[in-house]
Structure formats: C-alpha cells, structure tokens
mmCIF file of C-alpha atoms and ligand atoms in Angstrom:
data_model
loop_
_atom_site.group_PDB
_atom_site.id
_atom_site.type_symbol
_atom_site.label_atom_id
_atom_site.label_comp_id
_atom_site.label_asym_id
_atom_site.label_seq_id
_atom_site.Cartn_x
_atom_site.Cartn_y
_atom_site.Cartn_z
ATOM 1 C CA UNK A 2 79.740 53.710 156.195
ATOM 2 C CA UNK A 3 81.609 57.077 155.158
ATOM 3 C CA UNK A 4 84.770 56.879 152.563
ATOM 4 C CA UNK A 5 86.438 58.877 155.626
ATOM 5 C CA UNK A 6 85.489 56.008 158.404
ATOM 6 C CA UNK A 7 86.788 53.226 155.645
ATOM 7 C CA UNK A 8 89.520 55.272 155.572
ATOM 8 C CA UNK A 9 89.938 55.578 159.037
ATOM 9 C CA UNK A 10 89.073 51.872 159.486
ATOM 10 C CA UNK A 11 91.713 50.612 157.220
ATOM 11 C CA UNK A 12 94.632 52.562 159.091
ATOM 12 C CA UNK A 13 93.529 51.399 162.541
ATOM 13 C CA UNK A 14 93.151 47.685 161.537
ATOM 14 C CA UNK A 15 94.293 47.016 158.274
ATOM 15 C CA UNK A 16 91.490 45.433 157.016
ATOM 16 C CA UNK A 17 88.137 46.134 155.508
ATOM 17 C CA UNK A 18 84.935 44.028 154.192
ATOM 18 C CA UNK A 19 84.472 43.319 150.673
ATOM 19 C CA UNK A 20 81.583 45.859 150.132
ATOM 20 C CA UNK A 21 83.385 48.840 151.767
ATOM 21 C CA UNK A 22 86.211 48.407 149.484
ATOM 22 C CA UNK A 23 84.276 48.408 146.880
ATOM 23 C CA UNK A 24 82.165 51.628 147.757
ATOM 24 C CA UNK A 25 85.766 53.076 148.702
ATOM 25 C CA UNK A 26 87.495 52.405 145.218
ATOM 26 C CA UNK A 27 84.450 53.423 143.380
ATOM 27 C CA UNK A 28 83.409 56.748 145.252
ATOM 28 C CA UNK A 29 86.127 58.592 146.414
ATOM 29 C CA UNK A 30 86.430 62.050 145.713
ATOM 30 C CA UNK A 31 89.605 64.518 145.421
ATOM 31 C CA UNK A 32 89.534 65.137 149.424
ATOM 32 C CA UNK A 33 89.120 61.416 149.972
ATOM 33 C CA UNK A 34 91.849 61.148 147.788
ATOM 34 C CA UNK A 35 93.993 63.241 149.377
ATOM 35 C CA UNK A 36 93.411 61.662 152.581
ATOM 36 C CA UNK A 37 93.690 57.880 151.176
ATOM 37 C CA UNK A 38 97.569 59.193 149.982
ATOM 38 C CA UNK A 39 98.126 60.718 153.847
ATOM 39 C CA UNK A 40 97.046 57.017 155.369
ATOM 40 C CA UNK A 41 99.130 55.232 152.900
ATOM 41 C CA UNK A 42 102.081 57.494 153.787
ATOM 42 C CA UNK A 43 101.847 57.440 157.219
ATOM 43 C CA UNK A 44 101.449 52.949 157.313
ATOM 44 C CA UNK A 45 104.408 53.285 154.935
ATOM 45 C CA UNK A 46 106.814 55.853 157.276
ATOM 46 C CA UNK A 47 106.181 54.099 160.271
ATOM 47 C CA UNK A 48 108.026 50.688 158.606
ATOM 48 C CA UNK A 49 110.239 51.946 155.851
ATOM 49 C CA UNK A 50 110.929 55.421 157.023
ATOM 50 C CA UNK A 51 111.418 57.681 153.770
ATOM 51 C CA UNK A 52 113.250 54.693 152.293
ATOM 52 C CA UNK A 53 112.738 53.940 149.008
ATOM 53 C CA UNK A 54 114.999 50.479 147.638
ATOM 54 C CA UNK A 55 116.226 50.573 144.385
ATOM 55 C CA UNK A 56 116.584 46.996 142.184
ATOM 56 C CA UNK A 57 118.199 46.698 139.241
ATOM 57 C CA UNK A 58 115.516 44.664 136.571
ATOM 58 C CA UNK A 59 117.708 42.300 133.821
ATOM 59 C CA UNK A 60 115.518 41.136 131.171
ATOM 60 C CA UNK A 61 117.259 38.570 129.957
ATOM 61 C CA UNK A 62 115.248 36.819 127.206
ATOM 62 C CA UNK A 63 112.620 37.814 125.428
ATOM 63 C CA UNK A 64 111.830 34.323 123.859
ATOM 64 C CA UNK A 65 108.042 33.405 125.508
ATOM 65 C CA UNK A 66 106.446 30.056 125.207
ATOM 66 C CA UNK A 67 102.934 30.691 126.414
ATOM 67 C CA UNK A 68 100.371 32.880 124.924
ATOM 68 C CA UNK A 69 99.164 35.698 127.478
ATOM 69 C CA UNK A 70 96.706 37.925 125.462
ATOM 70 C CA UNK A 71 97.760 41.163 127.010
ATOM 71 C CA UNK A 72 101.565 40.341 126.682
ATOM 72 C CA UNK A 73 103.799 41.927 123.729
ATOM 73 C CA UNK A 74 106.644 39.023 123.724
ATOM 74 C CA UNK A 75 103.783 36.271 123.470
ATOM 75 C CA UNK A 76 104.341 33.384 121.596
ATOM 76 C CA UNK A 77 102.518 33.912 118.757
ATOM 77 C CA UNK A 78 104.027 37.816 118.340
ATOM 78 C CA UNK A 79 105.814 37.259 115.186
ATOM 79 C CA UNK A 80 106.784 41.108 115.241
ATOM 80 C CA UNK A 81 108.364 40.885 118.638
ATOM 81 C CA UNK A 82 112.543 40.981 118.017
ATOM 82 C CA UNK A 83 113.669 38.252 120.101
ATOM 83 C CA UNK A 84 116.900 37.762 122.135
ATOM 84 C CA UNK A 85 118.543 35.770 125.067
ATOM 85 C CA UNK A 86 121.031 37.013 127.016
ATOM 86 C CA UNK A 87 123.978 34.281 127.303
ATOM 87 C CA UNK A 88 125.319 33.487 131.042
ATOM 88 C CA UNK A 89 128.070 35.297 131.032
ATOM 89 C CA UNK A 90 126.465 38.635 129.071
ATOM 90 C CA UNK A 91 124.151 38.036 132.895
ATOM 91 C CA UNK A 92 126.444 37.433 135.323
ATOM 92 C CA UNK A 93 128.373 40.689 133.556
ATOM 93 C CA UNK A 94 124.555 43.182 133.645
ATOM 94 C CA UNK A 95 124.759 41.624 137.298
ATOM 95 C CA UNK A 96 128.198 42.661 138.197
ATOM 96 C CA UNK A 97 127.493 46.121 136.274
ATOM 97 C CA UNK A 98 124.683 46.367 139.235
ATOM 98 C CA UNK A 99 126.698 45.459 141.664
ATOM 99 C CA UNK A 100 129.455 48.094 141.167
ATOM 100 C CA UNK A 101 126.401 50.754 140.797
ATOM 101 C CA UNK A 102 125.440 49.892 143.931
ATOM 102 C CA UNK A 103 123.139 47.423 143.045
ATOM 103 C CA UNK A 104 122.153 45.095 146.572
ATOM 104 C CA UNK A 105 119.218 43.161 144.852
ATOM 105 C CA UNK A 106 119.356 42.044 141.413
ATOM 106 C CA UNK A 107 115.671 40.942 139.355
ATOM 107 C CA UNK A 108 116.440 38.541 136.511
ATOM 108 C CA UNK A 109 113.216 38.630 134.764
ATOM 109 C CA UNK A 110 112.663 37.446 130.829
ATOM 110 C CA UNK A 111 109.737 34.808 129.162
ATOM 111 C CA UNK A 112 109.042 31.479 129.544
ATOM 112 C CA UNK A 113 111.747 30.357 127.625
ATOM 113 C CA UNK A 114 113.170 26.586 128.045
ATOM 114 C CA UNK A 115 116.400 27.550 126.624
ATOM 115 C CA UNK A 116 117.590 28.096 130.208
ATOM 116 C CA UNK A 117 117.505 24.959 131.451
ATOM 117 C CA UNK A 118 117.379 24.766 135.219
ATOM 118 C CA UNK A 119 121.063 23.905 134.761
ATOM 119 C CA UNK A 120 121.480 26.970 133.806
ATOM 120 C CA UNK A 121 119.775 29.126 135.856
ATOM 121 C CA UNK A 122 121.310 27.295 138.018
ATOM 122 C CA UNK A 123 124.984 28.093 137.061
ATOM 123 C CA UNK A 124 123.617 31.495 136.453
ATOM 124 C CA UNK A 125 122.657 32.168 140.077
ATOM 125 C CA UNK A 126 125.422 30.371 142.214
ATOM 126 C CA UNK A 127 127.913 32.580 139.765
ATOM 127 C CA UNK A 128 126.055 35.715 140.790
ATOM 128 C CA UNK A 129 125.840 34.511 144.232
ATOM 129 C CA UNK A 130 129.491 33.511 145.060
ATOM 130 C CA UNK A 131 130.829 36.687 143.099
ATOM 131 C CA UNK A 132 128.577 38.868 145.271
ATOM 132 C CA UNK A 133 127.265 36.729 148.476
ATOM 133 C CA UNK A 134 126.035 40.654 150.115
ATOM 134 C CA UNK A 135 123.153 40.816 147.013
ATOM 135 C CA UNK A 136 119.871 39.340 146.661
ATOM 136 C CA UNK A 137 118.819 38.024 143.782
ATOM 137 C CA UNK A 138 115.243 37.540 142.862
ATOM 138 C CA UNK A 139 113.919 35.636 139.824
ATOM 139 C CA UNK A 140 110.711 36.507 137.765
ATOM 140 C CA UNK A 141 111.066 33.589 135.173
ATOM 141 C CA UNK A 142 107.232 32.232 134.883
ATOM 142 C CA UNK A 143 105.560 28.741 136.282
ATOM 143 C CA UNK A 144 107.779 26.171 136.788
ATOM 144 C CA UNK A 145 108.175 22.937 139.017
ATOM 145 C CA UNK A 146 108.752 22.932 142.384
ATOM 146 C CA UNK A 147 111.561 21.017 142.454
ATOM 147 C CA UNK A 148 113.298 23.288 139.833
ATOM 148 C CA UNK A 149 112.045 26.268 142.146
ATOM 149 C CA UNK A 150 113.624 24.376 145.297
ATOM 150 C CA UNK A 151 116.768 24.160 142.801
ATOM 151 C CA UNK A 152 117.106 27.797 142.167
ATOM 152 C CA UNK A 153 116.704 28.625 145.493
ATOM 153 C CA UNK A 154 119.739 25.901 146.684
ATOM 154 C CA UNK A 155 121.154 27.808 144.128
ATOM 155 C CA UNK A 156 121.220 30.821 146.147
ATOM 156 C CA UNK A 157 118.367 32.798 144.580
ATOM 157 C CA UNK A 158 116.372 34.509 147.441
ATOM 158 C CA UNK A 159 113.052 36.148 145.861
ATOM 159 C CA UNK A 160 110.759 35.352 143.225
ATOM 160 C CA UNK A 161 108.483 37.710 141.410
ATOM 161 C CA UNK A 162 105.344 35.789 140.118
ATOM 162 C CA UNK A 163 102.489 37.773 139.706
ATOM 163 C CA UNK A 164 99.015 35.931 140.098
ATOM 164 C CA UNK A 165 97.292 38.529 137.235
ATOM 165 C CA UNK A 166 93.994 38.079 138.651
ATOM 166 C CA UNK A 167 92.679 35.431 140.870
ATOM 167 C CA UNK A 168 89.341 34.634 139.453
ATOM 168 C CA UNK A 169 89.358 31.313 137.445
ATOM 169 C CA UNK A 170 87.015 32.882 134.789
ATOM 170 C CA UNK A 171 88.729 36.442 134.388
ATOM 171 C CA UNK A 172 92.295 34.455 134.258
ATOM 172 C CA UNK A 173 90.905 32.060 131.642
ATOM 173 C CA UNK A 174 89.517 36.043 129.842
ATOM 174 C CA UNK A 175 93.172 36.722 129.653
ATOM 175 C CA UNK A 176 95.417 33.332 128.843
ATOM 176 C CA UNK A 177 95.111 30.535 126.392
ATOM 177 C CA UNK A 178 93.219 27.346 127.321
ATOM 178 C CA UNK A 179 96.381 25.526 128.552
ATOM 179 C CA UNK A 180 97.264 27.896 131.186
ATOM 180 C CA UNK A 181 95.581 27.637 134.516
ATOM 181 C CA UNK A 182 94.846 29.961 137.935
ATOM 182 C CA UNK A 183 95.523 27.013 140.032
ATOM 183 C CA UNK A 184 98.726 26.080 138.566
ATOM 184 C CA UNK A 185 99.582 29.702 138.762
ATOM 185 C CA UNK A 186 98.745 30.012 142.624
ATOM 186 C CA UNK A 187 100.377 26.562 143.302
ATOM 187 C CA UNK A 188 103.713 28.528 142.084
ATOM 188 C CA UNK A 189 102.903 30.950 144.869
ATOM 189 C CA UNK A 190 102.122 28.226 147.532
ATOM 190 C CA UNK A 191 105.234 26.402 146.272
ATOM 191 C CA UNK A 192 107.709 29.172 146.338
ATOM 192 C CA UNK A 193 106.479 30.244 149.909
ATOM 193 C CA UNK A 194 106.759 27.207 151.502
ATOM 194 C CA UNK A 195 110.486 26.457 150.060
ATOM 195 C CA UNK A 196 111.647 30.166 151.670
ATOM 196 C CA UNK A 197 111.382 32.551 148.893
ATOM 197 C CA UNK A 198 110.317 35.634 149.709
ATOM 198 C CA UNK A 199 107.370 36.099 147.413
ATOM 199 C CA UNK A 200 105.821 38.711 144.942
ATOM 200 C CA UNK A 201 101.986 37.963 143.129
ATOM 201 C CA UNK A 202 100.404 40.828 142.152
ATOM 202 C CA UNK A 203 98.146 42.198 139.291
ATOM 203 C CA UNK A 204 97.532 44.476 136.378
ATOM 204 C CA UNK A 205 94.806 47.096 137.005
ATOM 205 C CA UNK A 206 92.573 47.793 134.050
ATOM 206 C CA UNK A 207 93.421 44.318 132.397
ATOM 207 C CA UNK A 208 90.447 43.764 129.419
ATOM 208 C CA UNK A 209 87.347 42.775 131.339
ATOM 209 C CA UNK A 210 88.448 43.094 135.172
ATOM 210 C CA UNK A 211 85.178 44.324 137.213
ATOM 211 C CA UNK A 212 85.664 46.142 140.705
ATOM 212 C CA UNK A 213 84.074 42.607 142.050
ATOM 213 C CA UNK A 214 87.610 41.067 140.817
ATOM 214 C CA UNK A 215 89.662 43.948 142.219
ATOM 215 C CA UNK A 216 88.101 43.359 145.455
ATOM 216 C CA UNK A 217 88.896 39.244 145.433
ATOM 217 C CA UNK A 218 92.731 40.033 144.513
ATOM 218 C CA UNK A 219 92.752 42.542 147.004
ATOM 219 C CA UNK A 220 91.070 40.208 149.697
ATOM 220 C CA UNK A 221 93.315 37.161 148.493
ATOM 221 C CA UNK A 222 96.566 39.088 148.495
ATOM 222 C CA UNK A 223 95.651 39.968 152.155
ATOM 223 C CA UNK A 224 95.060 36.473 153.284
ATOM 224 C CA UNK A 225 98.429 35.469 151.548
ATOM 225 C CA UNK A 226 100.204 37.903 152.655
ATOM 226 C CA UNK A 227 103.356 38.114 150.161
ATOM 227 C CA UNK A 228 106.752 40.099 151.220
ATOM 228 C CA UNK A 229 106.448 41.883 147.538
ATOM 229 C CA UNK A 230 103.135 42.894 145.662
ATOM 230 C CA UNK A 231 103.568 44.589 141.457
ATOM 231 C CA UNK A 232 100.904 45.988 140.418
ATOM 232 C CA UNK A 233 100.817 48.554 137.554
ATOM 233 C CA UNK A 234 98.406 49.473 134.562
ATOM 234 C CA UNK A 235 97.149 47.610 131.844
ATOM 235 C CA UNK A 236 98.567 48.973 128.324
ATOM 236 C CA UNK A 237 97.843 47.591 125.014
ATOM 237 C CA UNK A 238 100.539 46.179 122.784
ATOM 238 C CA UNK A 239 99.772 46.877 119.547
ATOM 239 C CA UNK A 240 100.592 43.037 118.413
ATOM 240 C CA UNK A 241 98.528 40.973 120.803
ATOM 241 C CA UNK A 242 94.824 40.494 120.408
ATOM 242 C CA UNK A 243 94.252 43.446 123.448
ATOM 243 C CA UNK A 244 95.621 46.082 120.467
ATOM 244 C CA UNK A 245 92.122 47.603 120.992
ATOM 245 C CA UNK A 246 91.415 47.467 125.148
ATOM 246 C CA UNK A 247 91.743 50.398 127.285
ATOM 247 C CA UNK A 248 94.715 50.445 128.997
ATOM 248 C CA UNK A 249 94.411 51.027 132.783
ATOM 249 C CA UNK A 250 94.819 54.402 134.462
ATOM 250 C CA UNK A 251 96.687 56.286 136.876
ATOM 251 C CA UNK A 252 94.217 56.996 139.246
ATOM 252 C CA UNK A 253 92.871 53.978 139.571
ATOM 253 C CA UNK A 254 96.569 52.141 140.512
ATOM 254 C CA UNK A 255 97.165 55.032 142.662
ATOM 255 C CA UNK A 256 94.425 54.105 144.592
ATOM 256 C CA UNK A 257 95.104 50.144 144.770
ATOM 257 C CA UNK A 258 98.846 50.527 145.933
ATOM 258 C CA UNK A 259 97.431 52.822 148.574
ATOM 259 C CA UNK A 260 94.939 50.685 149.383
ATOM 260 C CA UNK A 261 97.589 47.521 149.840
ATOM 261 C CA UNK A 262 99.487 49.602 151.638
ATOM 262 C CA UNK A 263 97.139 50.062 154.195
ATOM 263 C CA UNK A 264 95.911 46.488 153.785
ATOM 264 C CA UNK A 265 99.602 45.253 154.425
ATOM 265 C CA UNK A 266 101.991 48.144 155.717
ATOM 266 C CA UNK A 267 104.715 46.369 155.530
ATOM 267 C CA UNK A 268 104.495 44.813 152.061
ATOM 268 C CA UNK A 269 107.058 45.810 149.400
ATOM 269 C CA UNK A 270 105.616 47.859 146.676
ATOM 270 C CA UNK A 271 107.289 49.257 143.480
ATOM 271 C CA UNK A 272 106.005 52.121 141.596
ATOM 272 C CA UNK A 273 106.354 50.459 138.387
ATOM 273 C CA UNK A 274 107.861 51.242 134.721
ATOM 274 C CA UNK A 275 104.268 50.882 133.704
ATOM 275 C CA UNK A 276 102.923 53.608 135.486
ATOM 276 C CA UNK A 277 105.990 55.863 134.576
ATOM 277 C CA UNK A 278 105.045 54.979 131.050
ATOM 278 C CA UNK A 279 101.379 56.522 131.232
ATOM 279 C CA UNK A 280 102.522 58.857 133.373
ATOM 280 C CA UNK A 281 105.782 60.811 133.218
ATOM 281 C CA UNK A 282 105.132 61.687 137.138
ATOM 282 C CA UNK A 283 104.015 58.165 137.501
ATOM 283 C CA UNK A 284 106.360 56.933 139.864
ATOM 284 C CA UNK A 285 106.333 59.765 141.808
ATOM 285 C CA UNK A 286 102.778 59.783 141.517
ATOM 286 C CA UNK A 287 102.928 56.213 143.136
ATOM 287 C CA UNK A 288 105.857 57.158 145.769
ATOM 288 C CA UNK A 289 103.081 59.803 147.116
ATOM 289 C CA UNK A 290 100.880 56.448 147.213
ATOM 290 C CA UNK A 291 102.157 54.145 149.096
ATOM 291 C CA UNK A 292 104.938 52.584 146.896
ATOM 292 C CA UNK A 293 108.375 51.942 148.200
ATOM 293 C CA UNK A 294 110.316 50.201 145.619
ATOM 294 C CA UNK A 295 111.666 51.471 142.132
ATOM 295 C CA UNK A 296 113.386 49.142 139.922
ATOM 296 C CA UNK A 297 115.625 50.746 137.372
ATOM 297 C CA UNK A 298 116.729 48.752 134.261
ATOM 298 C CA UNK A 299 120.093 46.992 133.747
ATOM 299 C CA UNK A 300 119.437 44.781 130.995
ATOM 300 C CA UNK A 301 122.015 46.583 128.381
ATOM 301 C CA UNK A 302 120.568 48.940 125.805
ATOM 302 C CA UNK A 303 120.945 47.047 122.706
ATOM 303 C CA UNK A 304 118.239 44.638 123.336
ATOM 304 C CA UNK A 305 115.923 46.660 125.481
ATOM 305 C CA UNK A 306 113.790 47.427 122.979
ATOM 306 C CA UNK A 307 113.027 43.554 122.879
ATOM 307 C CA UNK A 308 111.102 43.459 125.728
ATOM 308 C CA UNK A 309 108.142 45.479 125.234
ATOM 309 C CA UNK A 310 105.563 43.946 127.335
ATOM 310 C CA UNK A 311 103.671 47.028 125.852
ATOM 311 C CA UNK A 312 103.262 49.755 123.625
ATOM 312 C CA UNK A 313 105.764 52.655 124.784
ATOM 313 C CA UNK A 314 107.324 51.108 127.411
ATOM 314 C CA UNK A 315 110.170 54.015 128.529
ATOM 315 C CA UNK A 316 113.607 53.854 129.507
ATOM 316 C CA UNK A 317 114.542 51.393 126.609
ATOM 317 C CA UNK A 318 117.209 54.082 125.725
ATOM 318 C CA UNK A 319 119.246 54.902 128.967
ATOM 319 C CA UNK A 320 121.824 52.854 130.616
ATOM 320 C CA UNK A 321 122.398 51.771 133.152
ATOM 321 C CA UNK A 322 124.363 54.236 135.485
ATOM 322 C CA UNK A 323 121.889 56.826 133.976
ATOM 323 C CA UNK A 324 118.469 55.213 135.172
ATOM 324 C CA UNK A 325 120.002 54.846 138.556
ATOM 325 C CA UNK A 326 120.417 58.384 138.644
ATOM 326 C CA UNK A 327 117.620 59.422 136.959
ATOM 327 C CA UNK A 328 115.512 57.463 139.625
ATOM 328 C CA UNK A 329 117.908 58.639 142.211
ATOM 329 C CA UNK A 330 116.410 62.498 141.353
ATOM 330 C CA UNK A 331 112.845 61.252 141.024
ATOM 331 C CA UNK A 332 112.834 60.215 144.068
ATOM 332 C CA UNK A 333 114.586 62.866 146.204
ATOM 333 C CA UNK A 334 112.167 65.445 144.385
ATOM 334 C CA UNK A 335 109.440 63.792 146.558
ATOM 335 C CA UNK A 336 111.183 63.887 149.742
ATOM 336 C CA UNK A 337 112.217 60.590 149.924
ATOM 337 C CA UNK A 338 115.322 58.851 150.631
ATOM 338 C CA UNK A 339 116.795 55.864 147.943
ATOM 339 C CA UNK A 340 118.461 53.321 149.782
ATOM 340 C CA UNK A 341 120.660 50.998 147.931
ATOM 341 C CA UNK A 342 121.114 47.702 150.873
ATOM 342 C CA UNK A 343 119.124 44.575 150.311
ATOM 343 C CA UNK A 344 116.210 45.675 151.034
ATOM 344 C CA UNK A 345 115.160 43.111 152.819
ATOM 345 C CA UNK A 346 111.582 43.210 154.061
ATOM 346 C CA UNK A 347 110.350 44.116 157.457
ATOM 347 C CA UNK A 348 107.902 41.813 158.203
HETATM 348 N N1 SAH B 2 107.206 35.274 132.224
HETATM 349 C C1 SAH B 2 107.123 35.940 133.484
HETATM 350 C C2 SAH B 2 107.700 37.715 133.736
HETATM 351 C C3 SAH B 2 106.325 38.026 132.981
HETATM 352 S S1 SAH B 2 106.409 40.248 132.907
HETATM 353 C C4 SAH B 2 106.596 35.628 134.502
HETATM 354 O O1 SAH B 2 105.183 35.094 133.655
HETATM 355 O O2 SAH B 2 106.043 35.982 135.862
HETATM 356 C C5 SAH B 2 106.026 40.540 134.085
HETATM 357 C C6 SAH B 2 104.689 41.182 134.244
HETATM 358 O O3 SAH B 2 104.674 42.443 133.651
HETATM 359 C C7 SAH B 2 103.720 40.291 133.996
HETATM 360 O O4 SAH B 2 103.546 39.315 135.333
HETATM 361 C C8 SAH B 2 102.464 40.966 133.811
HETATM 362 O O5 SAH B 2 101.557 41.071 135.014
HETATM 363 C C9 SAH B 2 103.151 42.644 133.216
HETATM 364 N N2 SAH B 2 102.447 42.508 132.042
HETATM 365 C C10 SAH B 2 102.861 42.096 130.336
HETATM 366 N N3 SAH B 2 102.036 42.243 129.458
HETATM 367 C C11 SAH B 2 101.226 43.675 129.784
HETATM 368 C C12 SAH B 2 100.636 44.815 129.248
HETATM 369 N N4 SAH B 2 100.349 44.385 127.970
HETATM 370 N N5 SAH B 2 100.265 46.014 130.077
HETATM 371 C C13 SAH B 2 100.737 45.732 131.420
HETATM 372 N N6 SAH B 2 101.197 44.937 132.408
HETATM 373 C C14 SAH B 2 101.694 43.902 131.782
#
C-alpha cells in the first residue's frame, strides 16, 4: 500500500493493520501529511462539526506520592513548590469557572493522600449540587475500584487517566518498581464498568519509546475505545532523571492526533498545553490535525507555577477569564467554534 491508500483506508474503515500504521507514521511526506490532516478534519466534522469544547482545568495539588521518572511533581523532586487547595478554594474555583461559562470542570492533581475519599466526595458533591448542568471530570490517579465508585456516586462523570504506554517493558522504563502497567489498565476498566466517560493516552516521544510501542498503543486505544484520548509531547523537566532526554516533536504529535481521529472519529481529543508549550501555535495546529478539545487553566494564578509537570509550561500567568478569551481567539482564528456546553461524547 502507498501512504495515500493507507489514509484512504483509515478514512473509509477507521482501521489499519500494525505494519501499515508503522509505515504511515514513519514515511509521511509533506503532501501526504496534508492529506492526513484533511482526512482527520473531515472525520471530526462528520461527528462534531466545527465545535471545539472548553474544559476548565483546576490543578488542585502538586503533592504526589508517586515517583514517575518523567514528571516534575514526582515525590523525589525537592525543588518542586508544593501546594494544596482546600475544599473551599476548589469549590470556589469551580464556581468561578461556571460563571465564566465552563460546563466541564476537570479536577487534576498529583496522588495526594491528604485528600481522603471523604474529602474528594465532599468536593465533588458540593460542585454537583451547585452546578447540576456541569460535567465533573477527575484526574487524580490510580485508586481502588471502591474509591472510584464513591466519587461516581458523589457526582463525578468523567475520569482522565493516561495509560502512558501499553507495553509493560516500556512502562517499567518510565516508572519506579512499585507501579505497574497492569494496575493502571485495571483502573481504566474499573472506571469504564462503573459508568464514567474514560480518557486514556500517552506522551509522544517519551524516553525509550519506539515506533512499535506507539503502534501497540494505537491498537490498544482502538480496542479500548475510550471517550477521550489525551496525547501531548514529552517535555523534559530539569529536576527529573530524564532532564537530558529529547522532547517529543510537534510533527509526531500532530500525525498521531490525526491517526487517532481517523481510527476513532467520535473521540474527544484535546490539543494539549504541552503541545502549546513546544510551539506557540501548537494548539491551533492540533485542532487543524483533528483535536476538538482545549483545556484552559482555572487554577488560582498564585499556585500555577508550582504545578510544573515539565519545563516551560505555558499559561501560568493569566487569570482564568483571560485564558478563556485567549483560547476562544485561537480557536476562532483557525475557523473553529468554541462551545461552552458540557460537550459530551457523541459515540
Ligand atoms: N496524577 C494524575 C495526573 C498526572 S499529570 C495521574 O496520575 O493521572 C497528567 C499527565 O501529564 C500525565 O498523565 C502525563 O502523561 C503528563 N506528563 C507528566 N510529566 C510530563 C512531561 N515531563 N512531559 C509531558 N507530559 C507530562
């Protein structure tokens, strides 16, 4: 098959074998790249039109008990400024987001045991009561099935947990001994069975990643069929063991966004902050490659610089309202349309 035929195959059948995925990903020329982007945009348009969904992101704690080798807020980083917002501050932030028009609030943090299940449920149920029209997304890491069930019963609707890599050997190279790929995947299946809309995903160009691993990830995601897929470039952080590793590239990230869109036209796919960090127009390019979600930051400006997952992270200075306006401008400049509804999955 030629790349043109591969793209056509993806367009028609939303599927492609491992060898052809690998060939497509590794041999795209400029003309084929444009074909790929166009095909991805067409596939998205059929499901979501030109709508781009806004999610208000609240990064509520930079404390983490894990020691993921790539991550700037890993336990072992003594230079990380640690903070945690108390439940009142988190609820206030969510209120502010709602007043700005956000109908999806994402609560993300390191794995911080200070927030017991009771506290998380308290936060979720207070937001749920105050804003019945708003989707609540959690992104707080690996928990027991019972905990996930409690958060769900308290009113959480969605959960983001990137699997990072489906390959166990690769997983081992990115995480300390006490973590495992199997537990992370267990979490994803538990979340789905409980009834959450679930998001998984990977970093593009993470250390030791090979094209074969990426193909395994694509096939896993195709099979798991999550509602959301988060992918962004790996960016080294100066206070981690991966400080001298290469970052992922804009091109690879855009190509993967398009391939994922074509494999799964109904997926909710963010143009991530990490992509905006390595390219000033990264998020716009992401949308033009098939992304349909952006996640402006709602965290209080006083704590933003402490939630540094990687070096150079953007949007650490702007007030929430300014972040919203800025994203709106960017999305509209490339011909898309920001919508502030819940933006549920259309599968
Ligand atoms: N504790 C939560 C949230 C983790 S931070 C959890 O475990 O899910 C959210 C995502 O940021 C991670 O899943 C990871 O894919 C990404 N991330 C972490 N460090 C990064 C880095 N150095 N470069 C790019 N992305 C990174």
